Amino acid sequence: MASLNPASLVTALLAIALVIGTDPAGVHSAGAQSPESANRKHSDPHDPFAQLDPWWPTPGATRIASGAPGPAYWQQRADYEIDITLDDDQQQLKGVVKIRYHNQSPHTLPYLWIQLDQNRFRQGSDALETVTAPSLSPKISFGAMKSILASRQFDGGYRITSVTDAAGESLPHTDIGTMMRIDLPTALAPGEKTDVAIDYSYNIVDAKVIRARGGKEFFEDDKNYIYEIAQWFPRVAAYTDFGAWQHKSFLGRGEFTLELGNYRVRITAPAEMVVASTGTLENPDEVLTERWKQRLTEAESAEKPVFIITPEEAETNESVRTQRTKTWEFDAKNVRDFAFAASRKFIWDALGVKVGSQTVMAMSYYPNEAEPLWSKYSTESIAHTLEVYGRYAFEYPYPVAISVNGPVYGMEYPMICFNGPRPEDDGTYSKETKYGLISVVIHEVGHNFFPMIVNSDERQWTWMDEGLNTFLQYLAEQEWEEDYPSRRGDPEKITGYMRGNNQRPIMTGSEEILQFGNNAYGKPATALNILRETILGRDSFDFAFREYSRRWKFKRPTPSDFFRTMEDASGVDLDWFWRGWFYSTDHVDIAIDGIQLYKIDAGDPDEKAERTRQERDRKEATVTEDRNQDLRRRIDWQPGLKDFYNSPQYDEFKVEEEDRKSFQKFLDGLSSEERAILRRTTNFYVVDFRNLGGLVMPILLRVHYADNTSEMMTFPAQIWRHNSKRVSKLIVTDKEIVRLELDPKRQTADVDEGNNHWPEKMVPSRFKLFKDEKKKNPMQKAAANGQDDTEQASPDKTTDQPTEPGPEQGK
Ligand SMILES: [Zn+2]
């Protein structure tokens, strides 16, 4: 905290003679390598440089010490065949899912665990029962109130009518909240597969009222729905080498982890509806018009998005009602999930994007209510994401990438995502809405890479998908336009959160995280940005990050696989960085604590005498000396008391010949090189730093000199390795230092810039003045009402109105 005034700069003289003849290196290393300090480094969990190996799983044949999958790596596989009917009258889904489960593990499995995510909406679910009381007083929005009431009435959850094996025999199954255990007649041995069929239905949640990751939205004017259908079929839970079955209850926040596999899905919907889905459409001749097919072909090689269904056609389609249905058939390979959307209201546009040797169709589906924003930005944002993420991770491997506008603000599934931002009714929109749309499309399409393909466990580690994805989202945003208003990624944007107390480490289970957005999105994205810009450098970071992405593409990484790979590929021990940023809630606050100037004292007795005399003469008289000036002293009226020491002959600084001889003898004993050192006029500045935040980081120091030049100095974080609270750094220069700045480019998320300057910098601020509003008392109001009714509308009267919006306005 302490910053010094230039006047307080301490000047000292370096007594260089003291170190001649000793071995400074020897003295130093003896201290640094003492057994205690070596021991402390490995046993003290508070040491910011202690290695993380004790906290990480022991490497083995499935996951090796470099952070890569090992020779015995395995993962399960689940293939799905689903026939589903969307009932628009009941807003219900009904169908059958057939799962072929391949046991590729070396373990025998007596039962399968199935995720029943819709049961989260069932009355009495853990998700509903663990919701804590909202803040009702002094006000609550109508939206929040509707949601509270609706979630207590909604008839949600799966209705499962049968669970059978390949032969149609019923299988015993047990409903445990959002999970179901299916007991197999014979345990599934390694290398075997088994078939399970589940007949089921459920009511689709109103995602405009109850917060959900998919659902329906009703449009009053034309009586149509947009359906965004997700977590819509019983899905096999993940079974892994590091955690066995992932059957943590679904409470709504911790997302999913699923097995990769192939899907064949037939969706039956009202004939007028357009279906957007994960996968490749297998029967375009049965469900698309000739015109749409022709436009799709045009879009493949177009420069700009092409309308497949125009806004006018979509508007016409809104009022069509037939009793006929159509079945859309989709095929998806090597995906971990499947989602779709359907509506009569969809405009559809598409653009072919070259990704390596294949053309990916970037496509958007949205109602006229989303125009003119969506046709301008959605599909272009998809194309941009594929291009940028492709460079930092790997080439997008799927045939389509889709963005749908509906009730969900932002949610991702393989090849398809749901994005909410829309303009106002009159077609205008705010800057926030515009960039909100571009950002959310980049983010949700980006999730194809993390965690749809780099298949981390979202229910456990939110940062592994949200943090990594938000980091790449930031890079993609900055490549969209100059000064793109990114919400997250810049170090200075995270300082407010880092300073606060209400936090848990990034390495916290998804459901237990506090301040979700800052913890799982903002902080890891910022940490990676700092790692890239300041710790490793762009080339080294990008190489390591790509290596991680490629190693774990279509596989299941854990946090230590990420940490280890980043170190393995960059060649830098980053345990201190993971420890500080991912395992602690410390923040960065490095302060300049002081600066001292030393100069060499050659030991010449004449020089010394002169210097001492000057120092004495420069000293200001004390107040007592001032007041005693005219004091009549005894020796003035008793001159006999004076002797040699009171006489002008006595010079207390007189140099003895003996001292000169001894100095000459010292000089004679020096080599010419040593004599030259002795004559140097170099400045030796010792700058003291304090680590107030706890998180160790490099010291980035800009030094300003009296000749108006400046210099940037970077001291790596390891400067704190012997003392993580205080360090001093020697700056040797012939110039005079006049000013120091810490982290002037705001690279480290230092939460307090006030202590980053020497001399201390005054931080200007402003305050406002206000006048108490005087309210009328009841007698004055009664008098006013009695006089004239028209006065109700007078400006004088309106000052009594509350200045804050009512609940309906504040929604
Ligand atoms: Zn996300």
mmCIF file of N, CA and C in Angstrom, residues 360-468:
data_model
loop_
_atom_site.group_PDB
_atom_site.id
_atom_site.type_symbol
_atom_site.label_atom_id
_atom_site.label_comp_id
_atom_site.label_asym_id
_atom_site.label_seq_id
_atom_site.Cartn_x
_atom_site.Cartn_y
_atom_site.Cartn_z
ATOM 1 N N VAL A 360 -19.298 -26.776 -44.790
ATOM 2 C CA VAL A 360 -20.244 -26.857 -43.675
ATOM 3 C C VAL A 360 -21.380 -25.887 -43.957
ATOM 4 N N MET A 361 -22.626 -26.322 -43.780
ATOM 5 C CA MET A 361 -23.745 -25.407 -43.965
ATOM 6 C C MET A 361 -24.028 -24.679 -42.653
ATOM 7 N N ALA A 362 -23.728 -23.365 -42.631
ATOM 8 C CA ALA A 362 -24.081 -22.517 -41.487
ATOM 9 C C ALA A 362 -25.505 -22.044 -41.740
ATOM 10 N N MET A 363 -26.410 -22.302 -40.801
ATOM 11 C CA MET A 363 -27.825 -22.016 -41.052
ATOM 12 C C MET A 363 -28.489 -21.406 -39.822
ATOM 13 N N SER A 364 -29.463 -20.518 -40.080
ATOM 14 C CA SER A 364 -30.221 -19.916 -38.985
ATOM 15 C C SER A 364 -31.712 -20.051 -39.239
ATOM 16 N N TYR A 365 -32.465 -20.250 -38.164
ATOM 17 C CA TYR A 365 -33.928 -20.370 -38.211
ATOM 18 C C TYR A 365 -34.486 -19.389 -37.194
ATOM 19 N N TYR A 366 -35.414 -18.522 -37.624
ATOM 20 C CA TYR A 366 -35.915 -17.479 -36.721
ATOM 21 C C TYR A 366 -37.246 -16.957 -37.237
ATOM 22 N N PRO A 367 -38.071 -16.400 -36.337
ATOM 23 C CA PRO A 367 -39.357 -15.846 -36.767
ATOM 24 C C PRO A 367 -39.171 -14.420 -37.289
ATOM 25 N N ASN A 368 -40.205 -13.880 -37.908
ATOM 26 C CA ASN A 368 -40.149 -12.487 -38.366
ATOM 27 C C ASN A 368 -39.891 -11.524 -37.209
ATOM 28 N N GLU A 369 -40.273 -11.912 -36.001
ATOM 29 C CA GLU A 369 -40.033 -11.084 -34.815
ATOM 30 C C GLU A 369 -38.533 -10.840 -34.580
ATOM 31 N N ALA A 370 -37.693 -11.667 -35.174
ATOM 32 C CA ALA A 370 -36.235 -11.542 -34.960
ATOM 33 C C ALA A 370 -35.573 -10.644 -35.996
ATOM 34 N N GLU A 371 -36.366 -10.170 -36.943
ATOM 35 C CA GLU A 371 -35.817 -9.358 -38.016
ATOM 36 C C GLU A 371 -35.852 -7.856 -37.689
ATOM 37 N N PRO A 372 -34.908 -7.058 -38.253
ATOM 38 C CA PRO A 372 -33.933 -7.424 -39.301
ATOM 39 C C PRO A 372 -32.583 -7.913 -38.750
ATOM 40 N N LEU A 373 -32.530 -8.131 -37.450
ATOM 41 C CA LEU A 373 -31.244 -8.438 -36.817
ATOM 42 C C LEU A 373 -30.681 -9.797 -37.247
ATOM 43 N N TRP A 374 -31.560 -10.788 -37.282
ATOM 44 C CA TRP A 374 -31.068 -12.159 -37.448
ATOM 45 C C TRP A 374 -30.513 -12.451 -38.840
ATOM 46 N N SER A 375 -31.201 -11.974 -39.885
ATOM 47 C CA SER A 375 -30.696 -12.297 -41.225
ATOM 48 C C SER A 375 -29.345 -11.612 -41.462
ATOM 49 N N LYS A 376 -29.105 -10.518 -40.715
ATOM 50 C CA LYS A 376 -27.843 -9.797 -40.889
ATOM 51 C C LYS A 376 -26.692 -10.460 -40.130
ATOM 52 N N TYR A 377 -26.961 -10.950 -38.904
ATOM 53 C CA TYR A 377 -25.844 -11.356 -38.047
ATOM 54 C C TYR A 377 -25.746 -12.828 -37.652
ATOM 55 N N SER A 378 -26.856 -13.558 -37.610
ATOM 56 C CA SER A 378 -26.753 -14.909 -37.027
ATOM 57 C C SER A 378 -25.847 -15.832 -37.834
ATOM 58 N N THR A 379 -26.155 -16.029 -39.111
ATOM 59 C CA THR A 379 -25.379 -16.992 -39.898
ATOM 60 C C THR A 379 -23.934 -16.524 -40.095
ATOM 61 N N GLU A 380 -23.739 -15.215 -40.247
ATOM 62 C CA GLU A 380 -22.363 -14.689 -40.360
ATOM 63 C C GLU A 380 -21.573 -14.993 -39.080
ATOM 64 N N SER A 381 -22.248 -14.908 -37.930
ATOM 65 C CA SER A 381 -21.561 -15.192 -36.658
ATOM 66 C C SER A 381 -21.187 -16.670 -36.570
ATOM 67 N N ILE A 382 -22.041 -17.543 -37.115
ATOM 68 C CA ILE A 382 -21.707 -18.981 -37.127
ATOM 69 C C ILE A 382 -20.449 -19.192 -37.962
ATOM 70 N N ALA A 383 -20.449 -18.604 -39.175
ATOM 71 C CA ALA A 383 -19.315 -18.778 -40.089
ATOM 72 C C ALA A 383 -18.020 -18.273 -39.448
ATOM 73 N N HIS A 384 -18.125 -17.117 -38.777
ATOM 74 C CA HIS A 384 -16.961 -16.526 -38.109
ATOM 75 C C HIS A 384 -16.427 -17.469 -37.025
ATOM 76 N N THR A 385 -17.334 -18.061 -36.259
ATOM 77 C CA THR A 385 -16.939 -18.969 -35.170
ATOM 78 C C THR A 385 -16.191 -20.185 -35.726
ATOM 79 N N LEU A 386 -16.730 -20.778 -36.790
ATOM 80 C CA LEU A 386 -16.084 -21.967 -37.356
ATOM 81 C C LEU A 386 -14.668 -21.622 -37.809
ATOM 82 N N GLU A 387 -14.523 -20.424 -38.375
ATOM 83 C CA GLU A 387 -13.229 -20.007 -38.907
ATOM 84 C C GLU A 387 -12.219 -19.777 -37.770
ATOM 85 N N VAL A 388 -12.612 -18.986 -36.767
ATOM 86 C CA VAL A 388 -11.671 -18.630 -35.698
ATOM 87 C C VAL A 388 -11.362 -19.832 -34.792
ATOM 88 N N TYR A 389 -12.397 -20.525 -34.345
ATOM 89 C CA TYR A 389 -12.172 -21.689 -33.468
ATOM 90 C C TYR A 389 -11.363 -22.764 -34.198
ATOM 91 N N GLY A 390 -11.587 -22.870 -35.501
ATOM 92 C CA GLY A 390 -10.846 -23.843 -36.296
ATOM 93 C C GLY A 390 -9.340 -23.609 -36.202
ATOM 94 N N ARG A 391 -8.950 -22.345 -36.142
ATOM 95 C CA ARG A 391 -7.538 -22.008 -36.046
ATOM 96 C C ARG A 391 -6.957 -22.311 -34.661
ATOM 97 N N TYR A 392 -7.740 -22.052 -33.613
ATOM 98 C CA TYR A 392 -7.210 -22.227 -32.260
ATOM 99 C C TYR A 392 -7.388 -23.639 -31.709
ATOM 100 N N ALA A 393 -8.324 -24.413 -32.307
ATOM 101 C CA ALA A 393 -8.564 -25.755 -31.766
ATOM 102 C C ALA A 393 -8.356 -26.810 -32.858
ATOM 103 N N PHE A 394 -9.374 -27.019 -33.694
ATOM 104 C CA PHE A 394 -9.281 -27.991 -34.790
ATOM 105 C C PHE A 394 -10.406 -27.678 -35.764
ATOM 106 N N GLU A 395 -10.340 -28.262 -36.944
ATOM 107 C CA GLU A 395 -11.366 -28.007 -37.954
ATOM 108 C C GLU A 395 -12.714 -28.573 -37.504
ATOM 109 N N TYR A 396 -13.761 -27.801 -37.699
ATOM 110 C CA TYR A 396 -15.105 -28.245 -37.341
ATOM 111 C C TYR A 396 -15.451 -29.495 -38.150
ATOM 112 N N PRO A 397 -15.807 -30.593 -37.467
ATOM 113 C CA PRO A 397 -15.933 -31.854 -38.200
ATOM 114 C C PRO A 397 -17.348 -32.193 -38.698
ATOM 115 N N TYR A 398 -18.363 -31.409 -38.311
ATOM 116 C CA TYR A 398 -19.745 -31.797 -38.627
ATOM 117 C C TYR A 398 -20.247 -31.119 -39.907
ATOM 118 N N PRO A 399 -21.327 -31.648 -40.511
ATOM 119 C CA PRO A 399 -21.804 -31.098 -41.791
ATOM 120 C C PRO A 399 -22.612 -29.804 -41.667
ATOM 121 N N VAL A 400 -23.260 -29.575 -40.517
ATOM 122 C CA VAL A 400 -24.056 -28.354 -40.346
ATOM 123 C C VAL A 400 -23.734 -27.680 -39.025
ATOM 124 N N ALA A 401 -23.993 -26.360 -38.968
ATOM 125 C CA ALA A 401 -23.888 -25.604 -37.713
ATOM 126 C C ALA A 401 -25.064 -24.638 -37.728
ATOM 127 N N ILE A 402 -25.957 -24.782 -36.733
ATOM 128 C CA ILE A 402 -27.263 -24.113 -36.781
ATOM 129 C C ILE A 402 -27.491 -23.229 -35.561
ATOM 130 N N SER A 403 -28.099 -22.060 -35.807
ATOM 131 C CA SER A 403 -28.509 -21.155 -34.730
ATOM 132 C C SER A 403 -30.016 -20.917 -34.862
ATOM 133 N N VAL A 404 -30.751 -21.125 -33.766
ATOM 134 C CA VAL A 404 -32.215 -20.998 -33.789
ATOM 135 C C VAL A 404 -32.634 -19.915 -32.812
ATOM 136 N N ASN A 405 -33.582 -19.069 -33.227
ATOM 137 C CA ASN A 405 -34.126 -18.064 -32.301
ATOM 138 C C ASN A 405 -35.421 -18.571 -31.697
ATOM 139 N N GLY A 406 -35.491 -18.491 -30.368
ATOM 140 C CA GLY A 406 -36.686 -18.951 -29.664
ATOM 141 C C GLY A 406 -36.642 -18.494 -28.227
ATOM 142 N N PRO A 407 -37.292 -19.236 -27.325
ATOM 143 C CA PRO A 407 -37.422 -18.772 -25.940
ATOM 144 C C PRO A 407 -36.132 -18.852 -25.112
ATOM 145 N N VAL A 408 -35.162 -19.662 -25.518
ATOM 146 C CA VAL A 408 -33.965 -19.873 -24.695
ATOM 147 C C VAL A 408 -32.900 -18.846 -25.065
ATOM 148 N N TYR A 409 -32.289 -18.201 -24.060
ATOM 149 C CA TYR A 409 -31.330 -17.126 -24.360
ATOM 150 C C TYR A 409 -30.053 -17.650 -25.000
ATOM 151 N N GLY A 410 -29.584 -18.795 -24.554
ATOM 152 C CA GLY A 410 -28.344 -19.320 -25.121
ATOM 153 C C GLY A 410 -28.108 -20.723 -24.615
ATOM 154 N N MET A 411 -28.196 -21.707 -25.489
ATOM 155 C CA MET A 411 -27.935 -23.093 -25.068
ATOM 156 C C MET A 411 -27.461 -23.891 -26.258
ATOM 157 N N GLU A 412 -26.480 -24.768 -25.970
ATOM 158 C CA GLU A 412 -25.765 -25.455 -27.039
ATOM 159 C C GLU A 412 -26.031 -26.943 -27.081
ATOM 160 N N TYR A 413 -26.068 -27.493 -28.278
ATOM 161 C CA TYR A 413 -26.123 -28.935 -28.514
ATOM 162 C C TYR A 413 -25.288 -29.208 -29.751
ATOM 163 N N PRO A 414 -24.978 -30.466 -30.030
ATOM 164 C CA PRO A 414 -24.144 -30.722 -31.204
ATOM 165 C C PRO A 414 -24.811 -30.208 -32.485
ATOM 166 N N MET A 415 -24.104 -29.416 -33.220
ATOM 167 C CA MET A 415 -24.511 -28.864 -34.516
ATOM 168 C C MET A 415 -25.654 -27.847 -34.437
ATOM 169 N N ILE A 416 -26.312 -27.703 -33.282
ATOM 170 C CA ILE A 416 -27.458 -26.779 -33.189
ATOM 171 C C ILE A 416 -27.427 -26.055 -31.850
ATOM 172 N N CYS A 417 -27.792 -24.768 -31.874
ATOM 173 C CA CYS A 417 -27.891 -24.040 -30.612
ATOM 174 C C CYS A 417 -29.064 -23.071 -30.654
ATOM 175 N N PHE A 418 -29.512 -22.665 -29.469
ATOM 176 C CA PHE A 418 -30.679 -21.812 -29.309
ATOM 177 C C PHE A 418 -30.221 -20.446 -28.775
ATOM 178 N N ASN A 419 -30.622 -19.384 -29.458
ATOM 179 C CA ASN A 419 -30.168 -18.047 -29.064
ATOM 180 C C ASN A 419 -31.334 -17.061 -29.010
ATOM 181 N N GLY A 420 -31.384 -16.274 -27.936
ATOM 182 C CA GLY A 420 -32.578 -15.492 -27.657
ATOM 183 C C GLY A 420 -32.690 -14.062 -28.169
ATOM 184 N N PRO A 421 -31.579 -13.289 -28.283
ATOM 185 C CA PRO A 421 -31.746 -11.855 -28.521
ATOM 186 C C PRO A 421 -32.596 -11.529 -29.752
ATOM 187 N N ARG A 422 -33.494 -10.557 -29.585
ATOM 188 C CA ARG A 422 -34.393 -10.112 -30.651
ATOM 189 C C ARG A 422 -34.505 -8.597 -30.598
ATOM 190 N N PRO A 423 -34.800 -7.959 -31.739
ATOM 191 C CA PRO A 423 -35.016 -6.510 -31.709
ATOM 192 C C PRO A 423 -36.358 -6.159 -31.044
ATOM 193 N N GLU A 424 -36.621 -4.854 -30.922
ATOM 194 C CA GLU A 424 -37.911 -4.396 -30.397
ATOM 195 C C GLU A 424 -39.003 -4.702 -31.433
ATOM 196 N N ASP A 425 -40.259 -4.503 -31.038
ATOM 197 C CA ASP A 425 -41.383 -4.757 -31.959
ATOM 198 C C ASP A 425 -41.274 -3.903 -33.228
ATOM 199 N N ASP A 426 -40.701 -2.684 -33.098
ATOM 200 C CA ASP A 426 -40.624 -1.811 -34.274
ATOM 201 C C ASP A 426 -39.378 -2.091 -35.130
ATOM 202 N N GLY A 427 -38.620 -3.116 -34.784
ATOM 203 C CA GLY A 427 -37.459 -3.496 -35.604
ATOM 204 C C GLY A 427 -36.162 -2.790 -35.224
ATOM 205 N N THR A 428 -36.235 -1.779 -34.344
ATOM 206 C CA THR A 428 -34.989 -1.141 -33.887
ATOM 207 C C THR A 428 -34.381 -2.006 -32.782
ATOM 208 N N TYR A 429 -33.116 -1.770 -32.502
ATOM 209 C CA TYR A 429 -32.485 -2.544 -31.437
ATOM 210 C C TYR A 429 -31.350 -1.746 -30.812
ATOM 211 N N SER A 430 -31.041 -2.094 -29.562
ATOM 212 C CA SER A 430 -29.958 -1.402 -28.853
ATOM 213 C C SER A 430 -28.621 -2.027 -29.246
ATOM 214 N N LYS A 431 -27.555 -1.321 -28.897
ATOM 215 C CA LYS A 431 -26.207 -1.838 -29.122
ATOM 216 C C LYS A 431 -26.025 -3.152 -28.344
ATOM 217 N N GLU A 432 -26.600 -3.196 -27.121
ATOM 218 C CA GLU A 432 -26.478 -4.403 -26.289
ATOM 219 C C GLU A 432 -27.110 -5.608 -26.976
ATOM 220 N N THR A 433 -28.270 -5.375 -27.621
ATOM 221 C CA THR A 433 -28.956 -6.479 -28.296
ATOM 222 C C THR A 433 -28.132 -6.965 -29.486
ATOM 223 N N LYS A 434 -27.620 -6.029 -30.248
ATOM 224 C CA LYS A 434 -26.823 -6.408 -31.425
ATOM 225 C C LYS A 434 -25.611 -7.255 -31.026
ATOM 226 N N TYR A 435 -24.791 -6.697 -30.121
ATOM 227 C CA TYR A 435 -23.587 -7.435 -29.742
ATOM 228 C C TYR A 435 -23.927 -8.639 -28.866
ATOM 229 N N GLY A 436 -25.058 -8.539 -28.145
ATOM 230 C CA GLY A 436 -25.529 -9.692 -27.371
ATOM 231 C C GLY A 436 -25.803 -10.866 -28.300
ATOM 232 N N LEU A 437 -26.404 -10.595 -29.442
ATOM 233 C CA LEU A 437 -26.703 -11.673 -30.395
ATOM 234 C C LEU A 437 -25.413 -12.256 -30.985
ATOM 235 N N ILE A 438 -24.539 -11.387 -31.481
ATOM 236 C CA ILE A 438 -23.301 -11.893 -32.099
ATOM 237 C C ILE A 438 -22.520 -12.729 -31.071
ATOM 238 N N SER A 439 -22.434 -12.199 -29.843
ATOM 239 C CA SER A 439 -21.656 -12.898 -28.806
ATOM 240 C C SER A 439 -22.276 -14.236 -28.428
ATOM 241 N N VAL A 440 -23.603 -14.252 -28.303
ATOM 242 C CA VAL A 440 -24.217 -15.516 -27.855
ATOM 243 C C VAL A 440 -24.144 -16.561 -28.965
ATOM 244 N N VAL A 441 -24.232 -16.136 -30.214
ATOM 245 C CA VAL A 441 -24.101 -17.111 -31.313
ATOM 246 C C VAL A 441 -22.666 -17.661 -31.343
ATOM 247 N N ILE A 442 -21.679 -16.767 -31.234
ATOM 248 C CA ILE A 442 -20.287 -17.237 -31.198
ATOM 249 C C ILE A 442 -20.113 -18.234 -30.041
ATOM 250 N N HIS A 443 -20.638 -17.848 -28.872
ATOM 251 C CA HIS A 443 -20.473 -18.687 -27.683
ATOM 252 C C HIS A 443 -21.113 -20.067 -27.874
ATOM 253 N N GLU A 444 -22.363 -20.081 -28.288
ATOM 254 C CA GLU A 444 -23.079 -21.364 -28.358
ATOM 255 C C GLU A 444 -22.576 -22.238 -29.504
ATOM 256 N N VAL A 445 -22.245 -21.641 -30.634
ATOM 257 C CA VAL A 445 -21.651 -22.434 -31.723
ATOM 258 C C VAL A 445 -20.277 -22.926 -31.264
ATOM 259 N N GLY A 446 -19.575 -22.076 -30.515
ATOM 260 C CA GLY A 446 -18.256 -22.445 -29.997
ATOM 261 C C GLY A 446 -18.306 -23.669 -29.098
ATOM 262 N N HIS A 447 -19.431 -23.875 -28.434
ATOM 263 C CA HIS A 447 -19.569 -25.047 -27.553
ATOM 264 C C HIS A 447 -19.492 -26.360 -28.331
ATOM 265 N N ASN A 448 -19.632 -26.332 -29.645
ATOM 266 C CA ASN A 448 -19.424 -27.561 -30.403
ATOM 267 C C ASN A 448 -18.030 -28.114 -30.128
ATOM 268 N N PHE A 449 -17.068 -27.174 -29.956
ATOM 269 C CA PHE A 449 -15.675 -27.580 -29.728
ATOM 270 C C PHE A 449 -15.497 -28.037 -28.275
ATOM 271 N N PHE A 450 -16.001 -27.211 -27.341
ATOM 272 C CA PHE A 450 -15.953 -27.517 -25.904
ATOM 273 C C PHE A 450 -17.360 -27.345 -25.357
ATOM 274 N N PRO A 451 -18.066 -28.312 -24.933
ATOM 275 C CA PRO A 451 -17.673 -29.683 -24.606
ATOM 276 C C PRO A 451 -18.300 -30.741 -25.520
ATOM 277 N N MET A 452 -18.834 -30.335 -26.687
ATOM 278 C CA MET A 452 -19.502 -31.348 -27.498
ATOM 279 C C MET A 452 -18.484 -32.314 -28.105
ATOM 280 N N ILE A 453 -17.304 -31.794 -28.472
ATOM 281 C CA ILE A 453 -16.295 -32.657 -29.105
ATOM 282 C C ILE A 453 -15.162 -32.971 -28.119
ATOM 283 N N VAL A 454 -14.613 -31.927 -27.476
ATOM 284 C CA VAL A 454 -13.697 -32.178 -26.348
ATOM 285 C C VAL A 454 -14.633 -32.405 -25.158
ATOM 286 N N ASN A 455 -14.934 -33.682 -24.920
ATOM 287 C CA ASN A 455 -16.107 -34.100 -24.132
ATOM 288 C C ASN A 455 -15.831 -34.107 -22.631
ATOM 289 N N SER A 456 -15.706 -32.924 -22.033
ATOM 290 C CA SER A 456 -15.447 -32.854 -20.589
ATOM 291 C C SER A 456 -16.741 -33.073 -19.812
ATOM 292 N N ASP A 457 -16.597 -33.283 -18.516
ATOM 293 C CA ASP A 457 -17.754 -33.552 -17.656
ATOM 294 C C ASP A 457 -18.337 -32.233 -17.145
ATOM 295 N N GLU A 458 -19.396 -31.784 -17.806
ATOM 296 C CA GLU A 458 -19.990 -30.491 -17.447
ATOM 297 C C GLU A 458 -20.698 -30.513 -16.104
ATOM 298 N N ARG A 459 -21.237 -31.673 -15.732
ATOM 299 C CA ARG A 459 -21.965 -31.696 -14.456
ATOM 300 C C ARG A 459 -20.993 -31.460 -13.309
ATOM 301 N N GLN A 460 -19.731 -31.776 -13.521
ATOM 302 C CA GLN A 460 -18.732 -31.588 -12.481
ATOM 303 C C GLN A 460 -17.956 -30.278 -12.652
ATOM 304 N N TRP A 461 -17.381 -30.071 -13.835
ATOM 305 C CA TRP A 461 -16.461 -28.950 -14.036
ATOM 306 C C TRP A 461 -17.013 -27.992 -15.091
ATOM 307 N N THR A 462 -17.685 -26.956 -14.651
ATOM 308 C CA THR A 462 -18.258 -26.005 -15.605
ATOM 309 C C THR A 462 -17.165 -25.249 -16.362
ATOM 310 N N TRP A 463 -16.074 -24.945 -15.686
ATOM 311 C CA TRP A 463 -15.033 -24.122 -16.328
ATOM 312 C C TRP A 463 -14.413 -24.815 -17.534
ATOM 313 N N MET A 464 -14.415 -26.171 -17.529
ATOM 314 C CA MET A 464 -13.731 -26.866 -18.635
ATOM 315 C C MET A 464 -14.429 -26.644 -19.972
ATOM 316 N N ASP A 465 -15.745 -26.369 -19.925
ATOM 317 C CA ASP A 465 -16.376 -26.005 -21.193
ATOM 318 C C ASP A 465 -16.631 -24.499 -21.252
ATOM 319 N N GLU A 466 -17.252 -23.932 -20.213
ATOM 320 C CA GLU A 466 -17.606 -22.506 -20.275
ATOM 321 C C GLU A 466 -16.370 -21.611 -20.267
ATOM 322 N N GLY A 467 -15.387 -21.954 -19.442
ATOM 323 C CA GLY A 467 -14.197 -21.114 -19.340
ATOM 324 C C GLY A 467 -13.384 -21.142 -20.629
ATOM 325 N N LEU A 468 -13.112 -22.353 -21.132
ATOM 326 C CA LEU A 468 -12.326 -22.477 -22.361
ATOM 327 C C LEU A 468 -13.077 -21.845 -23.525
#
